[in-house]
Coordinates of C-alpha atoms and ligand atoms in Angstrom, one line a residue:
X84 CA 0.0 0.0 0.0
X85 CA 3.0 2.6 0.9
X86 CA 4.2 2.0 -2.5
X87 CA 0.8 2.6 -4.6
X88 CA 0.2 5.7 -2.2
X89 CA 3.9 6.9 -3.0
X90 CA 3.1 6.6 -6.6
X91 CA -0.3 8.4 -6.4
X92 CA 1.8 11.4 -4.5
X93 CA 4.3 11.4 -7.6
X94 CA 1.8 11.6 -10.0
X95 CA -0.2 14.4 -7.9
X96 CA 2.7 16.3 -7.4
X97 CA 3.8 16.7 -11.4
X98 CA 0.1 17.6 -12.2
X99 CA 0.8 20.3 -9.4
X100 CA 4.4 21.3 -10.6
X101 CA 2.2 21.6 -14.6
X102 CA -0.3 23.8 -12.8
X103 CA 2.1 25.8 -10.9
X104 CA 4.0 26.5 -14.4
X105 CA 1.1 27.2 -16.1
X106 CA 0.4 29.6 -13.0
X107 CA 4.0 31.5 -13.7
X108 CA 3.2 32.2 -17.3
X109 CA -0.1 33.7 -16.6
X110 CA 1.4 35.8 -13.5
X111 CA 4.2 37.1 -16.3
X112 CA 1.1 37.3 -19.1
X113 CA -0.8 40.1 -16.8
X114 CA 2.1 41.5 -15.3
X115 CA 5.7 42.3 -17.3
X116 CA 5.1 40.1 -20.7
X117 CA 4.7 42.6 -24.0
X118 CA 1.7 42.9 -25.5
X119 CA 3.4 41.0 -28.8
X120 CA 3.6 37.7 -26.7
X121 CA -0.6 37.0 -26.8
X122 CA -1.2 34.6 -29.1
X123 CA 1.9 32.6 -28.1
X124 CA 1.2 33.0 -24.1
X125 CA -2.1 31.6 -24.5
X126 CA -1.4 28.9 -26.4
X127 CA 1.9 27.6 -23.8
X128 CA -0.7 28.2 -21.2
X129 CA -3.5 25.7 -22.8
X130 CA -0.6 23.1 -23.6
X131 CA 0.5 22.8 -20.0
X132 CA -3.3 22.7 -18.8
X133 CA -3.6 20.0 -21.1
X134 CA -1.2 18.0 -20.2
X135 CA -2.1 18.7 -16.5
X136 CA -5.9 17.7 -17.1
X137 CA -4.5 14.5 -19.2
X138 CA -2.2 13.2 -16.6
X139 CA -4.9 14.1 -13.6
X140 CA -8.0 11.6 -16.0
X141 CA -5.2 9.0 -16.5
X142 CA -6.6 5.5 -16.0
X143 CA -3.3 5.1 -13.5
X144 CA -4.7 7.6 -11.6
X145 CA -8.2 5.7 -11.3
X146 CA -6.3 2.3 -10.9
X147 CA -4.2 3.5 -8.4
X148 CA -7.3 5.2 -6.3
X149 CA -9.8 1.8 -6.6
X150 CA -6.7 0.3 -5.1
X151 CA -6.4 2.6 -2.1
X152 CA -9.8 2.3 -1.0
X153 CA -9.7 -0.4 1.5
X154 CA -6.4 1.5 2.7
X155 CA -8.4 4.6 3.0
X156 CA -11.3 3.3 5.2
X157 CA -8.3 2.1 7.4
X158 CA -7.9 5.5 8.2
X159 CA -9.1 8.3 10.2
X160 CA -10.9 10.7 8.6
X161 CA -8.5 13.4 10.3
X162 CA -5.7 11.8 9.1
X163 CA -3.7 13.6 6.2
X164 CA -3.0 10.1 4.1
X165 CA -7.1 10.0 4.3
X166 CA -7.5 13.6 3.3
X167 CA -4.9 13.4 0.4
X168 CA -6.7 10.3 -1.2
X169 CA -10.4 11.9 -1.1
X170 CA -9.5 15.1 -2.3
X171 CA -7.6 13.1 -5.3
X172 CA -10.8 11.1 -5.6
X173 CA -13.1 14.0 -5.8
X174 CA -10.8 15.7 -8.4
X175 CA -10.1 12.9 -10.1
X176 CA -14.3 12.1 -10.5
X177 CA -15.3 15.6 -11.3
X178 CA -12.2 15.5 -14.1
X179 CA -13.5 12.3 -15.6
X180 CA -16.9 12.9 -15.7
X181 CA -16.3 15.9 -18.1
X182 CA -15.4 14.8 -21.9
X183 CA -12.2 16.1 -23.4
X184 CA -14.5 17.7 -26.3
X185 CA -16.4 19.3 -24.4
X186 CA -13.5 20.7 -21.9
X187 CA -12.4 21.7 -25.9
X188 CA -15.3 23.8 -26.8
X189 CA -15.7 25.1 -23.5
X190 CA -12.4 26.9 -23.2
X191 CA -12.3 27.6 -27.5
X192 CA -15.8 29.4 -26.7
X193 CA -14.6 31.4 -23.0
X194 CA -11.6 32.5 -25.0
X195 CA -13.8 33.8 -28.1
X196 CA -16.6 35.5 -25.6
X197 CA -14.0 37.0 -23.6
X198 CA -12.3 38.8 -26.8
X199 CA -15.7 39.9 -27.7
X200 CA -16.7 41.2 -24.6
X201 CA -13.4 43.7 -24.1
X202 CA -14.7 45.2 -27.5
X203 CA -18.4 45.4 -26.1
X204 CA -18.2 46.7 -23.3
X205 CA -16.6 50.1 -24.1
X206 CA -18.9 50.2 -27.3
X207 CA -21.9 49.4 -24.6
X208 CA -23.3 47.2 -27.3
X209 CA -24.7 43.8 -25.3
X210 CA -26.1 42.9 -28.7
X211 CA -22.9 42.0 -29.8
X212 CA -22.2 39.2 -27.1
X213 CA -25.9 38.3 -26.4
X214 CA -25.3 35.1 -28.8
X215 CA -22.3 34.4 -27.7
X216 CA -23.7 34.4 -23.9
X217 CA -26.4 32.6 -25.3
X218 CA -24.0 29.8 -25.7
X219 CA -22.3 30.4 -22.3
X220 CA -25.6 30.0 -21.2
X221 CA -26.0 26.2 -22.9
X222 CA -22.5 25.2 -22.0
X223 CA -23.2 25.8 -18.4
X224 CA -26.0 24.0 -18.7
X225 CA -24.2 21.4 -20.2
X226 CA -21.2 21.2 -17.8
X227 CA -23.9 20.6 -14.9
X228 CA -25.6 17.8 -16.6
X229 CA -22.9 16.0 -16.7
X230 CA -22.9 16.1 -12.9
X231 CA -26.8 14.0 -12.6
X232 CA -28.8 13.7 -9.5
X233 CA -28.5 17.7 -8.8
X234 CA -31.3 19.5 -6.7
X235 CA -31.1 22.9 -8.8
X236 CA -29.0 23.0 -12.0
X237 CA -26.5 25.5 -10.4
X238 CA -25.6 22.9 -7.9
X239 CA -23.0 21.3 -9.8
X240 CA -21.5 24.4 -10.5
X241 CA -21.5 26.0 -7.2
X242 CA -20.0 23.0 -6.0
X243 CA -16.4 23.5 -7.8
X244 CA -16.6 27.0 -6.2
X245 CA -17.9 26.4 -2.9
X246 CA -18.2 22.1 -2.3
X247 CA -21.4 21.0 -0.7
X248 CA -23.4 24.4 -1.2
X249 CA -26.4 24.6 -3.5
X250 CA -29.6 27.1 -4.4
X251 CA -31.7 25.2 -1.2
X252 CA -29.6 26.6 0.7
X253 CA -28.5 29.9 -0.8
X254 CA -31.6 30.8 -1.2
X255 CA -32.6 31.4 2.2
X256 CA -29.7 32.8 3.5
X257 CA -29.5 35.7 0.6
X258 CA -32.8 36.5 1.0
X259 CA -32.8 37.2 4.8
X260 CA -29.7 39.0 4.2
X261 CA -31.3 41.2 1.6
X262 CA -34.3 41.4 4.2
X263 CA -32.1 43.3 6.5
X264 CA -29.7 45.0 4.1
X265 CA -32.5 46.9 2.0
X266 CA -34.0 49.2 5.0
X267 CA -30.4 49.5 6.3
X268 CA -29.6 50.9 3.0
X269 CA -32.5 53.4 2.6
X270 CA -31.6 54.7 6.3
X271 CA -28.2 55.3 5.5
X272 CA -28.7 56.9 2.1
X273 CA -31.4 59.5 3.3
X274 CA -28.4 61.0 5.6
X275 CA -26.0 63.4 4.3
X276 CA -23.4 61.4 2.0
X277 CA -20.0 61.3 4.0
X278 CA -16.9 63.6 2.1
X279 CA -14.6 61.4 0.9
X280 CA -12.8 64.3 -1.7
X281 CA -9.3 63.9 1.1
X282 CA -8.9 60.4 -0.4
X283 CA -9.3 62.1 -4.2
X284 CA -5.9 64.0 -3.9
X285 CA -2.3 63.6 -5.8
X286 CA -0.9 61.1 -4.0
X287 CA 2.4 59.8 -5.7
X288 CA 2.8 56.1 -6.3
X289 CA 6.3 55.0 -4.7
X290 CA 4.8 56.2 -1.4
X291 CA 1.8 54.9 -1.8
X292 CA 3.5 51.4 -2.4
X293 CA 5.7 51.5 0.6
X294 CA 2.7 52.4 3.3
X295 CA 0.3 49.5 1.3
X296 CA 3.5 47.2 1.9
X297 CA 4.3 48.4 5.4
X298 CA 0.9 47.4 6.3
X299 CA 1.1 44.0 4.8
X300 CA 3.9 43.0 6.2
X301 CA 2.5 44.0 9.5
X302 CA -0.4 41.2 9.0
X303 CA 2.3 38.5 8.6
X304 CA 2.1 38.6 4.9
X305 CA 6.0 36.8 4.6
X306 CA 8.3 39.1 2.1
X307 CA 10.6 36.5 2.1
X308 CA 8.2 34.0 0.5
X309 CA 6.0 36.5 -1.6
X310 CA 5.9 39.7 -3.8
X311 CA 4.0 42.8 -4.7
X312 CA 3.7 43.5 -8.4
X313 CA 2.1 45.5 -11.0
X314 CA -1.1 44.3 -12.9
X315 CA -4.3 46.0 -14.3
X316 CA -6.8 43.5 -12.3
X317 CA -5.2 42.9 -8.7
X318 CA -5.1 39.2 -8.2
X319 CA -3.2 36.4 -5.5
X320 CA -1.5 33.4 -6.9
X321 CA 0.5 30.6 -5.5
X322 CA 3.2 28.7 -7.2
X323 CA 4.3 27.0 -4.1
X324 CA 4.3 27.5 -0.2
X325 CA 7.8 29.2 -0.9
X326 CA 6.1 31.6 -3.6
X327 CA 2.9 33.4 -2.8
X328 CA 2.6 36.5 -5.2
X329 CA 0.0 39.4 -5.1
X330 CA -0.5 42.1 -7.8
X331 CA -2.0 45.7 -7.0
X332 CA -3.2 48.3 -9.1
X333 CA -2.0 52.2 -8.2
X334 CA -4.3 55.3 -9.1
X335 CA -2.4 58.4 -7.6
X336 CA -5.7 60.5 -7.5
X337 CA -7.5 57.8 -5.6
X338 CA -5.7 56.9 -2.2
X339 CA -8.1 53.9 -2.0
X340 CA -7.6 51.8 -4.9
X341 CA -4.4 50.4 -4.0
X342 CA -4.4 50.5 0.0
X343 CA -7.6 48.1 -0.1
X344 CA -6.5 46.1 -2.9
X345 CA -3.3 45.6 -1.4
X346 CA -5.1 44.6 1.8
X347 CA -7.7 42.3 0.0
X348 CA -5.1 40.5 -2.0
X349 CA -2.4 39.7 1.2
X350 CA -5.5 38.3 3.2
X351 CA -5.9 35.7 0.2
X352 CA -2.3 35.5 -0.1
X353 CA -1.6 34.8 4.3
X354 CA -4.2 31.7 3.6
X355 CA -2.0 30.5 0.9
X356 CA 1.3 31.2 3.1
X357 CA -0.5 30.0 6.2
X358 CA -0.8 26.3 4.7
X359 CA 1.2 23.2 7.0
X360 CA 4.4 22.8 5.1
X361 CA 4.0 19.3 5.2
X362 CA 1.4 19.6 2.5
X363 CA 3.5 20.9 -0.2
X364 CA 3.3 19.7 -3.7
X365 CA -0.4 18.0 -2.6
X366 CA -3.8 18.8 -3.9
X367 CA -4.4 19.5 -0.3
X368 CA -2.1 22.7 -0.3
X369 CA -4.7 25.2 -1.1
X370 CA -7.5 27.3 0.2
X371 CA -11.0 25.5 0.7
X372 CA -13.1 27.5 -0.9
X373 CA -14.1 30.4 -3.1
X374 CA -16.0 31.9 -0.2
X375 CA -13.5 31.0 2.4
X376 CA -10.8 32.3 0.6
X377 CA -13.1 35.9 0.1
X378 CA -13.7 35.6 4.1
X379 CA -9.7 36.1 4.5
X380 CA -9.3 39.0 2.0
X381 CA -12.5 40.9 3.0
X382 CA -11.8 39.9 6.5
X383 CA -7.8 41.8 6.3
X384 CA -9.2 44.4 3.9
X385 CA -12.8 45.7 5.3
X386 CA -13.1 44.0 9.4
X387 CA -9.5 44.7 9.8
X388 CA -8.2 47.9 7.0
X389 CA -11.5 49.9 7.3
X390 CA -11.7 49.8 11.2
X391 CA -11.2 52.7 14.0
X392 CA -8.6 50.8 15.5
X393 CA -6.5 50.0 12.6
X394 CA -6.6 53.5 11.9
X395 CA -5.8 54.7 15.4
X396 CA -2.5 53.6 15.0
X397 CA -2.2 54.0 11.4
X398 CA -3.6 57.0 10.4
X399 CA -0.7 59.6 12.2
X400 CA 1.4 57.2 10.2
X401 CA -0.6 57.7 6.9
X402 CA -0.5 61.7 7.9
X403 CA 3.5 61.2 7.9
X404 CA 3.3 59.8 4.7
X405 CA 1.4 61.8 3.1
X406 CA 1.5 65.8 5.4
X407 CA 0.1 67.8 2.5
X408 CA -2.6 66.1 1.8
X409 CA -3.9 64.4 4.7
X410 CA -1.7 66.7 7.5
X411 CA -5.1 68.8 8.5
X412 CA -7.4 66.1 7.8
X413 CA -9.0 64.6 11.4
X414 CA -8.8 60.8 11.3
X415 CA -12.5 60.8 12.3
X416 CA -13.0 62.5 8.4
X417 CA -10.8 59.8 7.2
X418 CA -12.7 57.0 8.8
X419 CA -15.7 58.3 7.5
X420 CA -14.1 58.5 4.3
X421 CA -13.0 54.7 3.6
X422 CA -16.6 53.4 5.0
X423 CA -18.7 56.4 2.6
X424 CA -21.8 54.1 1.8
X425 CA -24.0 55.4 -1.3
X426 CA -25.8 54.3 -4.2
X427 CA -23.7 53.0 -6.5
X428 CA -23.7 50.3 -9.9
X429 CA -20.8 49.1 -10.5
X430 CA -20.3 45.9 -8.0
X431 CA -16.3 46.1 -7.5
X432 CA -16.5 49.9 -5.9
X433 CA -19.5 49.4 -4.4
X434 CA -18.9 49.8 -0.3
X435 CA -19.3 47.2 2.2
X436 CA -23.1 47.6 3.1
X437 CA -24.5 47.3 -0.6
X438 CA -21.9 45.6 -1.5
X439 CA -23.9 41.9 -1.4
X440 CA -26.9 43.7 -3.3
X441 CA -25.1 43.5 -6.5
X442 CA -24.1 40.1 -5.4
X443 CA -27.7 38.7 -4.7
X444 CA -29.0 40.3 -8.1
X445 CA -26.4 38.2 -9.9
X446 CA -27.2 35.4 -8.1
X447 CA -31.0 35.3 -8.5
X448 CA -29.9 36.2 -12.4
X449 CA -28.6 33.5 -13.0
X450 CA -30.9 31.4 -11.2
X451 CA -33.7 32.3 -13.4
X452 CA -31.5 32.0 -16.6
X453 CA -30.2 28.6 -16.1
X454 CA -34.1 27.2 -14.7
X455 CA -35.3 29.2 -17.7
X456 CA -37.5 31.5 -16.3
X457 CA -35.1 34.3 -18.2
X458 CA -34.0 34.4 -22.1
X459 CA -30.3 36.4 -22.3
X460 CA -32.2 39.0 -24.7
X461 CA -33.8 40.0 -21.3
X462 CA -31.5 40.4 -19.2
X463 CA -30.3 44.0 -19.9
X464 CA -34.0 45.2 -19.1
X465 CA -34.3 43.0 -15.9
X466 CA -31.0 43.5 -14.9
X467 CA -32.1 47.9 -14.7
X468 CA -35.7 46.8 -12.9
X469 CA -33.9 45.1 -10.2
X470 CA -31.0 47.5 -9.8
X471 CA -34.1 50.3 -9.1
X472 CA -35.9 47.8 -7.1
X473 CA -33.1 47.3 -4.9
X474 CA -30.8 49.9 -5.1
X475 CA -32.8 52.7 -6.3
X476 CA -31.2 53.9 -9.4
X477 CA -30.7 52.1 -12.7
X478 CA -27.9 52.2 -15.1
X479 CA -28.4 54.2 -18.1
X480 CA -26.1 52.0 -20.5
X481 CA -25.2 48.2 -20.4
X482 CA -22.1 49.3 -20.0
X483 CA -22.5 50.1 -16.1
X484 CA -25.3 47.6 -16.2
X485 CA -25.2 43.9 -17.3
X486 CA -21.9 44.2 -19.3
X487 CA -19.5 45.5 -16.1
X488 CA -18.1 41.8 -14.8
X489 CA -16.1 39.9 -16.6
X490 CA -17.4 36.2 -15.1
X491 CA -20.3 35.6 -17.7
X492 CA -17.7 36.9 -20.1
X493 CA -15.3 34.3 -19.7
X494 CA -16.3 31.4 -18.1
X495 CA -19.6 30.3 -16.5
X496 CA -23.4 31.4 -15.8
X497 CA -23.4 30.4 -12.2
X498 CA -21.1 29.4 -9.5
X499 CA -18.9 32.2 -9.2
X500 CA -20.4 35.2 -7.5
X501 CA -22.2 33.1 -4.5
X502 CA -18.6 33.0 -2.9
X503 CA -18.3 36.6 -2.3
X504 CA -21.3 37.0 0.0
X505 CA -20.2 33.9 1.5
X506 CA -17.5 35.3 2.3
X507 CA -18.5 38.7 4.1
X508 CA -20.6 36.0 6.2
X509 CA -17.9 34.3 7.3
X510 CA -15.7 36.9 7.7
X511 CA -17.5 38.5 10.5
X512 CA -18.4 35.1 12.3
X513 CA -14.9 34.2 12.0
X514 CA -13.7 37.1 13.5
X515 CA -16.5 37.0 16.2
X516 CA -15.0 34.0 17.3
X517 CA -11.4 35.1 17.5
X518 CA -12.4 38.1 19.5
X519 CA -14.6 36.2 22.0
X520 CA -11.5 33.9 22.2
X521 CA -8.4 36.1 22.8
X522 CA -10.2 39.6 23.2
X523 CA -6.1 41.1 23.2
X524 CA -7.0 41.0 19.5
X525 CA -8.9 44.4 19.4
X526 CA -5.9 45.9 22.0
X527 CA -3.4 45.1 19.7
X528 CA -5.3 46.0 16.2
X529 CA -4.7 49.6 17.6
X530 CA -1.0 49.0 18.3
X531 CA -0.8 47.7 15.4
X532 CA -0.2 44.4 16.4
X533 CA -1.8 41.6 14.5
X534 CA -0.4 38.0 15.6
X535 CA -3.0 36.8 17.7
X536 CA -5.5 36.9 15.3
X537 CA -3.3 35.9 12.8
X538 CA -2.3 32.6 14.9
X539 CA -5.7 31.8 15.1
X540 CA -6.7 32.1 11.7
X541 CA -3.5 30.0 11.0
X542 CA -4.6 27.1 13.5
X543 CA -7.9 26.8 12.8
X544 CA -8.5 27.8 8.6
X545 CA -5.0 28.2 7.1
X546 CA -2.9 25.3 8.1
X547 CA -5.6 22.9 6.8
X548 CA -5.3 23.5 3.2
X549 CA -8.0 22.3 1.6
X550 CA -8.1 18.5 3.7
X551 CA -11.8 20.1 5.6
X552 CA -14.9 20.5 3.2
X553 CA -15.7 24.4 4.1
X554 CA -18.3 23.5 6.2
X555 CA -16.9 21.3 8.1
X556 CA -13.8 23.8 8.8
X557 CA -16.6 26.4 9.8
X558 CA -17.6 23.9 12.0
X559 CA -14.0 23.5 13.8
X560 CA -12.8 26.7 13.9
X561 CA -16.7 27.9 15.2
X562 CA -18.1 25.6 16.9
X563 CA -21.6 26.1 14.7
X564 CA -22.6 26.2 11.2
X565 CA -22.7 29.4 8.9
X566 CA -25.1 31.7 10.0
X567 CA -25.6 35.4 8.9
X568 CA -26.3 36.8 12.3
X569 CA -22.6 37.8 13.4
X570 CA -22.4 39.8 10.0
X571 CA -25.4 41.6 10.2
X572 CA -24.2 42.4 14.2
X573 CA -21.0 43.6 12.4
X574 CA -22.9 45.8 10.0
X575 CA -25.4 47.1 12.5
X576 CA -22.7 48.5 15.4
X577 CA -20.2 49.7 13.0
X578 CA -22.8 52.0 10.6
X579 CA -24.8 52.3 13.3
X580 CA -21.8 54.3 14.9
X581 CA -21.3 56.1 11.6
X582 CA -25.3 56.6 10.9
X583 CA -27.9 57.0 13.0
X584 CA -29.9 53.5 12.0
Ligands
ZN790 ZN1 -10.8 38.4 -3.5

């Protein structure tokens, strides 16, 4: 048995070391790689995923699994040789199940859409990709079916986002979350907008980048085992526990764009960092979970970067920074500043209270389009009604309407946007439960001081990888299932300070 399990771990670990490759030419593709190296870039990309997906639906790889089963049941279900071997089954399953034709015209069409779509969107002109989403629309349908047995079509594809959560259960939560979140909204929005024009100064770049870095490092995001680099979409990305890059964008006229992006990107990048060594090189050394991995970053950027206490001890630092622009500005106008809540339609600016608005209207969007309920043709007009329903202003182009994410655009009608709720849910209950463990964390948020909490995100989420199904980690590390109450707790006392609700 030691030998087959050896072997299985060899052939894991060069479908990891493809990945990881394919990872480093897409990292150099969006940050330093001319423009001239497209076509070729993509095309080295696809080869190595290729090969990846071929070696991972290998009939070794099935052989080698059927003869590890009576192994596996040997083991406890805690233990990592039991983790390693289910998360290699469940891969392995979910790759097989999918035919190589279709994986084929799947990515031939996501590449085609998404060319289309960077010419739309500028031009506002959804009628140029509404047949193209059409078939976005089929192929997602398709990709689900071959997953049978499903309560709601997006089950399937919710699942390779966020395992083990599906519309029965979505559905509830998002709409008790919009039951709160729509009143709270009106209340704050009939109250004088807060000025945020001492973030829209000139703030030069290089010092911009040092503070944003300074206050990374002070998370625990490890220098020595990561970057900071340059790209025009701020992303995280991992090519081993040794190599844990981010990627910010700078706007010296908006002081907010990097510092929160920088934030939101090193709390994805500490869960990648914060994975047991021992893991290395297995499928088990990654984040869970699209939503648990959107707990960490909104948990760093908004819990953490858009707090009083954060800024208590680094505003005066900020100020030193930056003494023109911010020298005579009271931190109390700052604070109000980086928590302003308005209005707003684009989803990726949107502040932390409407923020899971946008969310829910995707959601429910695609909902209706995969049951049916809504042809693509539609979905500019419903997209406006529901955007006045529940924000109370609609978009005047597509542009700023149902043309302004890239997901549809590029890959799938479902799956993908659940995650980021999920993940303001969980960010608040998981920092609920830190506090009411070692309340020293809030003491040392305003020294500036973060390793207690960091510890305890590191014992109970990070080291795991991905060996826990989400819920269960939520479990661990809480002590009870997801729930929306700590987050709406959150929402209430800090806006409730900032409005009168
Ligand atoms: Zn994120």
């Amino acid at each position: 048995m030691e030998a087959k399990l050896q072997e299985l771990k060899r052939l894991l670990g060069e479908i990891n070391d493809l990945n990881a490759a394919a990872a480093v030419l897409h990292w150099d593709q969006t940050t330093y790689m001319p423009t001239g190296g497209a076509a070729a870039r993509a095309r080295q990309i696809a080869t190595l995923r290729r090969l990846a997906h071929e070696k991972l639906t290998h009939p070794a790889i099935g052989k080698l699994l059927d003869a590890l089963h009576s192994y596996e049941e040997c083991l406890s279900y805690d233990a990592d040789e039991a983790g390693l071997i289910r998360i290699a089954r469940r891969d392995y399953e979910r790759a097989v199940r999918v035919p190589a034709s279709f994986m084929e015209k799947f990515s031939n069409h996501t590449a085609t859409i998404y060319e289309i779509w960077t010419k739309a969107r500028p031009a506002n002109d959804f009628a140029a990709v509404q047949p193209y989403l059409e078939k976005t629309l089929d192929l997602s349908r398709q990709l689900a079916d071959f997953f049978p047995g499903y309560e709601h079509i997006i089950d399937p594809l919710i699942d390779f986002a966020d395992e083990g959560m599906k519309a029965s259960l979505l559905r509830p939560l998002l709409s008790e979350l919009r039951r709160h979140l729509v009143p709270m909204i009106q209340t704050i929005i009939a109250q004088p907008v807060a000025d945020d024009s001492c973030l829209q100064q000139q703030f030069p770049e290089a010092k911009q980048w040092a503070f944003g870095l300074e206050v990374i490092r002070r998370f625990g995001y490890d220098l020595e085992r990561g970057r900071q680099d340059k790209s025009h979409h701020p992303f995280t990305t991992k090519f081993s526990l040794g190599d844990v890059r981010i990627t910010t964008r700078v706007k010296e006229d908006d002081l907010s764009e990097a510092l929160f992006s920088t934030m939101h990107e090193a709390g994805h990048a500490l869960y990648e960092q914060g994975v047991r060594g021992d893991l290395e090189g297995t499928p088990l050394a990654h984040g869970v979970s699209s939503g648990l991995h959107e707990s960490q970053s909104r948990l760093w950027e908004n819990l953490i970067g858009r707090s009083r206490r954060f800024w208590l001890y680094f505003y005066p630092r900020l100020q030193e920074a930056f003494p023109h622009q911010l020298g005579s500005v009271p931190l109390d106008t700052f604070y109000r500043a980086v928590n302003k809540v308005k209005r707003s339609l684009i989803r990726t600016s949107a502040d932390e209270v409407t923020y899971n608005l946008h969310v829910i209207i995707r959601f429910d969007i695609e909902l209706a389009l995969l049951e049916g309920r809504l042809m693509v043709r539609d979905l500019p007009e419903v997209w406006r009604e529901r955007y006045q329903t529940d924000l109370g202003m609609m978009p005047s182009n597509d542009r700023d309407g149902v043309l302004q994410d890239v997901h549809w655009y590029s890959g799938l009608i479902g799956g993908e946007f659940q995650g980021y709720t999920l993940g303001n849910i969980m960010s608040a209950q998981l920092f609920e439960t830190a506090v009411g463990a070692h309340p020293e964390i809030l003491q040392e948020i305003e020294q500036g001081e973060f390793g207690t909490l960091h510890n305890w995100l590191k014992e109970k989420i990070y080291q795991h990888g991905c060996k826990f199904t989400p819920s269960e980690l939520i479990v661990r590390a809480i002590g009870a299932p997801l729930s929306i109450e700590p987050y709406i707790r959150y929402l209430k006392s800090k806006y409730g300070e900032l409005y009168r609700l």
